[in-house]
């Protein structure tokens, strides 16, 4: 929906004009998967698609939640504390209000209309988008005085404590801090970050959505989180580290026998080697070696497939096709996995052909079509009007 149409929709729902419009993108992670909760380096970027929020204050001390994409609505009176009720979408913004209230920021009544163009539950982080979007809006409307890193951290607390998913900081950081045409190289332990110009010459970043119905992501995610904690505890018998990503490949090789479960060992090997790949990917980007960057993407996918076991036949089919396509130099699943999206670096001139051929290939193997689009790296959360 265009902003003008959203404004009309807002007036219809609330009988008044929207005072402000805010936008927050989604993200893809270029490389560094299942790394953020292991204290390592990731390389996400914000994308053009995202979530829009229109707001107007009210004097009634009520928060009214409406969405274009979901039928459920709720009105919540201002309280000193909030809790999650059910699984409806509005729990995300309520969680954000809870965090603002906890931080002692006096948020009073607000009428809100949300609308997004990100595929939901597809690993492009529509949840981080709505969290950081709501945070930015409250911060602007009620003079919260938070910077964007604080908004990202607040969004993470909503995801972890309010919604109950043990995810790391990457998604919220990427959608808050994203920069036009730049990847964000983020150390998830220290939150040190730098922008890396994503100059990929004649290539485009293609996003391929598996369109797989969402299942199991949360439970498997939490399972991997716990497996990494187990691996860390065992390795800490010999190594003085607080995160898996502090361990070099050499130290891991020397100490891997401390882990007597081959599954846990594989999980840790993925984490340690993926963290190395991110560093190599940075060097490749800086030196303009996009071919090496692409190879690292393939290597990342292989590791996620065979060691970390978070891929699936849909994501594997996309990467398998990409490997056979001459004008594609790298592809991998992005996000938590099991379904969701893959990304690929494809020659600009061949994108339409790639789209057609991968659609047919995927459809034949999987039985339904994927979503294929080319994307541009965009700015993080912002005030539109
Ligand atoms: P992902 O972050 O991979 O897209 P999640 O399951 O983490 O998937 O988050 C999706 C949830 O976020 C949706 O089910 C909904 O509750 C909320 N959400 C995302 N986009 C919107 C939107 N445009 N309007 C309302 N709620 C949204
Ligand atoms: Mg999410």
JSON list of C-alpha atoms in Angstrom, two decimals, residues 63-167:
[
{"chain": "A", "resi": 63, "resn": "UNK", "atom": "CA", "xyz": [-2.80, 2.16, 22.90]},
{"chain": "A", "resi": 64, "resn": "UNK", "atom": "CA", "xyz": [-4.80, 1.10, 19.86]},
{"chain": "A", "resi": 65, "resn": "UNK", "atom": "CA", "xyz": [-3.25, -1.50, 17.58]},
{"chain": "A", "resi": 66, "resn": "UNK", "atom": "CA", "xyz": [-4.42, -1.99, 13.99]},
{"chain": "A", "resi": 67, "resn": "UNK", "atom": "CA", "xyz": [-2.71, -3.73, 11.08]},
{"chain": "A", "resi": 68, "resn": "UNK", "atom": "CA", "xyz": [-3.35, -3.89, 7.37]},
{"chain": "A", "resi": 69, "resn": "UNK", "atom": "CA", "xyz": [-1.95, -7.41, 7.15]},
{"chain": "A", "resi": 70, "resn": "UNK", "atom": "CA", "xyz": [-3.63, -8.96, 10.20]},
{"chain": "A", "resi": 71, "resn": "UNK", "atom": "CA", "xyz": [-7.32, -8.84, 11.19]},
{"chain": "A", "resi": 72, "resn": "UNK", "atom": "CA", "xyz": [-6.72, -8.95, 14.94]},
{"chain": "A", "resi": 73, "resn": "UNK", "atom": "CA", "xyz": [-6.95, -5.66, 16.80]},
{"chain": "A", "resi": 74, "resn": "UNK", "atom": "CA", "xyz": [-6.63, -4.68, 20.43]},
{"chain": "A", "resi": 75, "resn": "UNK", "atom": "CA", "xyz": [-6.91, -1.62, 22.66]},
{"chain": "A", "resi": 76, "resn": "UNK", "atom": "CA", "xyz": [-4.76, -1.63, 25.76]},
{"chain": "A", "resi": 77, "resn": "UNK", "atom": "CA", "xyz": [-4.99, 0.91, 28.58]},
{"chain": "A", "resi": 78, "resn": "UNK", "atom": "CA", "xyz": [-1.82, 2.45, 29.86]},
{"chain": "A", "resi": 79, "resn": "UNK", "atom": "CA", "xyz": [-0.39, 0.27, 32.63]},
{"chain": "A", "resi": 80, "resn": "UNK", "atom": "CA", "xyz": [2.74, 0.07, 34.75]},
{"chain": "A", "resi": 81, "resn": "UNK", "atom": "CA", "xyz": [3.61, -3.31, 33.27]},
{"chain": "A", "resi": 82, "resn": "UNK", "atom": "CA", "xyz": [2.44, -5.42, 30.32]},
{"chain": "A", "resi": 83, "resn": "UNK", "atom": "CA", "xyz": [2.53, -9.10, 29.55]},
{"chain": "A", "resi": 84, "resn": "UNK", "atom": "CA", "xyz": [2.17, -11.25, 26.44]},
{"chain": "A", "resi": 85, "resn": "UNK", "atom": "CA", "xyz": [-1.30, -12.59, 25.81]},
{"chain": "A", "resi": 86, "resn": "UNK", "atom": "CA", "xyz": [-1.80, -15.19, 23.07]},
{"chain": "A", "resi": 87, "resn": "UNK", "atom": "CA", "xyz": [0.23, -15.23, 19.88]},
{"chain": "A", "resi": 88, "resn": "UNK", "atom": "CA", "xyz": [-1.23, -12.26, 18.03]},
{"chain": "A", "resi": 89, "resn": "UNK", "atom": "CA", "xyz": [1.00, -9.83, 16.18]},
{"chain": "A", "resi": 90, "resn": "UNK", "atom": "CA", "xyz": [0.31, -6.92, 18.57]},
{"chain": "A", "resi": 91, "resn": "UNK", "atom": "CA", "xyz": [2.38, -8.60, 21.27]},
{"chain": "A", "resi": 92, "resn": "UNK", "atom": "CA", "xyz": [5.49, -7.26, 19.54]},
{"chain": "A", "resi": 93, "resn": "UNK", "atom": "CA", "xyz": [4.57, -3.57, 19.87]},
{"chain": "A", "resi": 94, "resn": "UNK", "atom": "CA", "xyz": [3.09, -4.18, 23.32]},
{"chain": "A", "resi": 95, "resn": "UNK", "atom": "CA", "xyz": [6.46, -5.67, 24.30]},
{"chain": "A", "resi": 96, "resn": "UNK", "atom": "CA", "xyz": [8.13, -2.48, 23.08]},
{"chain": "A", "resi": 97, "resn": "UNK", "atom": "CA", "xyz": [5.77, -0.33, 25.16]},
{"chain": "A", "resi": 98, "resn": "UNK", "atom": "CA", "xyz": [6.54, -2.57, 28.14]},
{"chain": "A", "resi": 99, "resn": "UNK", "atom": "CA", "xyz": [10.27, -1.92, 27.69]},
{"chain": "A", "resi": 100, "resn": "UNK", "atom": "CA", "xyz": [9.79, 1.85, 27.38]},
{"chain": "A", "resi": 101, "resn": "UNK", "atom": "CA", "xyz": [7.67, 1.86, 30.53]},
{"chain": "A", "resi": 102, "resn": "UNK", "atom": "CA", "xyz": [10.32, -0.19, 32.35]},
{"chain": "A", "resi": 103, "resn": "UNK", "atom": "CA", "xyz": [12.94, 2.33, 31.26]},
{"chain": "A", "resi": 104, "resn": "UNK", "atom": "CA", "xyz": [10.90, 5.04, 32.96]},
{"chain": "A", "resi": 105, "resn": "UNK", "atom": "CA", "xyz": [9.83, 6.77, 29.75]},
{"chain": "A", "resi": 106, "resn": "UNK", "atom": "CA", "xyz": [6.30, 8.10, 30.06]},
{"chain": "A", "resi": 107, "resn": "UNK", "atom": "CA", "xyz": [4.51, 6.79, 26.99]},
{"chain": "A", "resi": 108, "resn": "UNK", "atom": "CA", "xyz": [0.86, 7.74, 26.97]},
{"chain": "A", "resi": 109, "resn": "UNK", "atom": "CA", "xyz": [-1.86, 6.96, 24.47]},
{"chain": "A", "resi": 110, "resn": "UNK", "atom": "CA", "xyz": [-1.15, 6.23, 20.82]},
{"chain": "A", "resi": 111, "resn": "UNK", "atom": "CA", "xyz": [-3.20, 5.11, 17.84]},
{"chain": "A", "resi": 112, "resn": "UNK", "atom": "CA", "xyz": [-1.14, 2.91, 15.54]},
{"chain": "A", "resi": 113, "resn": "UNK", "atom": "CA", "xyz": [-1.57, 1.38, 12.12]},
{"chain": "A", "resi": 114, "resn": "UNK", "atom": "CA", "xyz": [1.03, -1.10, 10.86]},
{"chain": "A", "resi": 115, "resn": "UNK", "atom": "CA", "xyz": [1.56, -2.31, 7.32]},
{"chain": "A", "resi": 116, "resn": "UNK", "atom": "CA", "xyz": [4.39, -4.31, 5.79]},
{"chain": "A", "resi": 117, "resn": "UNK", "atom": "CA", "xyz": [5.62, -5.67, 2.49]},
{"chain": "A", "resi": 118, "resn": "UNK", "atom": "CA", "xyz": [8.08, -8.19, 3.88]},
{"chain": "A", "resi": 119, "resn": "UNK", "atom": "CA", "xyz": [7.08, -11.81, 3.52]},
{"chain": "A", "resi": 120, "resn": "UNK", "atom": "CA", "xyz": [6.18, -12.69, 7.11]},
{"chain": "A", "resi": 121, "resn": "UNK", "atom": "CA", "xyz": [7.91, -15.56, 8.87]},
{"chain": "A", "resi": 122, "resn": "UNK", "atom": "CA", "xyz": [10.31, -15.94, 5.95]},
{"chain": "A", "resi": 123, "resn": "UNK", "atom": "CA", "xyz": [13.56, -15.13, 7.66]},
{"chain": "A", "resi": 124, "resn": "UNK", "atom": "CA", "xyz": [13.75, -11.51, 6.48]},
{"chain": "A", "resi": 125, "resn": "UNK", "atom": "CA", "xyz": [13.09, -10.48, 10.06]},
{"chain": "A", "resi": 126, "resn": "UNK", "atom": "CA", "xyz": [9.70, -8.87, 9.92]},
{"chain": "A", "resi": 127, "resn": "UNK", "atom": "CA", "xyz": [9.66, -9.30, 13.71]},
{"chain": "A", "resi": 128, "resn": "UNK", "atom": "CA", "xyz": [12.82, -7.23, 14.26]},
{"chain": "A", "resi": 129, "resn": "UNK", "atom": "CA", "xyz": [11.37, -4.75, 11.78]},
{"chain": "A", "resi": 130, "resn": "UNK", "atom": "CA", "xyz": [8.16, -4.25, 13.77]},
{"chain": "A", "resi": 131, "resn": "UNK", "atom": "CA", "xyz": [10.06, -4.11, 17.09]},
{"chain": "A", "resi": 132, "resn": "UNK", "atom": "CA", "xyz": [12.58, -1.49, 16.02]},
{"chain": "A", "resi": 133, "resn": "UNK", "atom": "CA", "xyz": [9.89, 0.40, 14.12]},
{"chain": "A", "resi": 134, "resn": "UNK", "atom": "CA", "xyz": [7.69, 0.68, 17.22]},
{"chain": "A", "resi": 135, "resn": "UNK", "atom": "CA", "xyz": [10.73, 1.59, 19.32]},
{"chain": "A", "resi": 136, "resn": "UNK", "atom": "CA", "xyz": [11.74, 4.34, 16.93]},
{"chain": "A", "resi": 137, "resn": "UNK", "atom": "CA", "xyz": [8.18, 5.69, 16.82]},
{"chain": "A", "resi": 138, "resn": "UNK", "atom": "CA", "xyz": [7.82, 5.79, 20.63]},
{"chain": "A", "resi": 139, "resn": "UNK", "atom": "CA", "xyz": [11.27, 7.32, 20.94]},
{"chain": "A", "resi": 140, "resn": "UNK", "atom": "CA", "xyz": [10.32, 10.12, 18.53]},
{"chain": "A", "resi": 141, "resn": "UNK", "atom": "CA", "xyz": [6.80, 10.67, 19.86]},
{"chain": "A", "resi": 142, "resn": "UNK", "atom": "CA", "xyz": [7.70, 10.66, 23.56]},
{"chain": "A", "resi": 143, "resn": "UNK", "atom": "CA", "xyz": [11.26, 12.02, 23.50]},
{"chain": "A", "resi": 144, "resn": "UNK", "atom": "CA", "xyz": [12.80, 8.77, 24.66]},
{"chain": "A", "resi": 145, "resn": "UNK", "atom": "CA", "xyz": [16.29, 10.04, 23.91]},
{"chain": "A", "resi": 146, "resn": "UNK", "atom": "CA", "xyz": [17.52, 6.60, 22.84]},
{"chain": "A", "resi": 147, "resn": "UNK", "atom": "CA", "xyz": [19.99, 6.15, 20.03]},
{"chain": "A", "resi": 148, "resn": "UNK", "atom": "CA", "xyz": [19.54, 3.48, 17.39]},
{"chain": "A", "resi": 149, "resn": "UNK", "atom": "CA", "xyz": [21.83, 0.97, 19.07]},
{"chain": "A", "resi": 150, "resn": "UNK", "atom": "CA", "xyz": [19.73, 1.29, 22.23]},
{"chain": "A", "resi": 151, "resn": "UNK", "atom": "CA", "xyz": [16.60, 0.78, 20.13]},
{"chain": "A", "resi": 152, "resn": "UNK", "atom": "CA", "xyz": [18.13, -2.40, 18.68]},
{"chain": "A", "resi": 153, "resn": "UNK", "atom": "CA", "xyz": [18.95, -3.69, 22.16]},
{"chain": "A", "resi": 154, "resn": "UNK", "atom": "CA", "xyz": [15.45, -2.85, 23.33]},
{"chain": "A", "resi": 155, "resn": "UNK", "atom": "CA", "xyz": [14.00, -4.77, 20.37]},
{"chain": "A", "resi": 156, "resn": "UNK", "atom": "CA", "xyz": [16.14, -7.76, 21.26]},
{"chain": "A", "resi": 157, "resn": "UNK", "atom": "CA", "xyz": [14.80, -7.72, 24.82]},
{"chain": "A", "resi": 158, "resn": "UNK", "atom": "CA", "xyz": [11.28, -7.77, 23.42]},
{"chain": "A", "resi": 159, "resn": "UNK", "atom": "CA", "xyz": [12.13, -10.78, 21.23]},
{"chain": "A", "resi": 160, "resn": "UNK", "atom": "CA", "xyz": [13.93, -12.60, 24.08]},
{"chain": "A", "resi": 161, "resn": "UNK", "atom": "CA", "xyz": [12.05, -11.72, 27.25]},
{"chain": "A", "resi": 162, "resn": "UNK", "atom": "CA", "xyz": [8.59, -10.80, 26.01]},
{"chain": "A", "resi": 163, "resn": "UNK", "atom": "CA", "xyz": [8.21, -13.17, 23.03]},
{"chain": "A", "resi": 164, "resn": "UNK", "atom": "CA", "xyz": [10.45, -15.94, 24.39]},
{"chain": "A", "resi": 165, "resn": "UNK", "atom": "CA", "xyz": [12.85, -16.52, 21.50]},
{"chain": "A", "resi": 166, "resn": "UNK", "atom": "CA", "xyz": [16.55, -16.75, 22.33]},
{"chain": "A", "resi": 167, "resn": "UNK", "atom": "CA", "xyz": [17.72, -14.82, 19.29]}
]
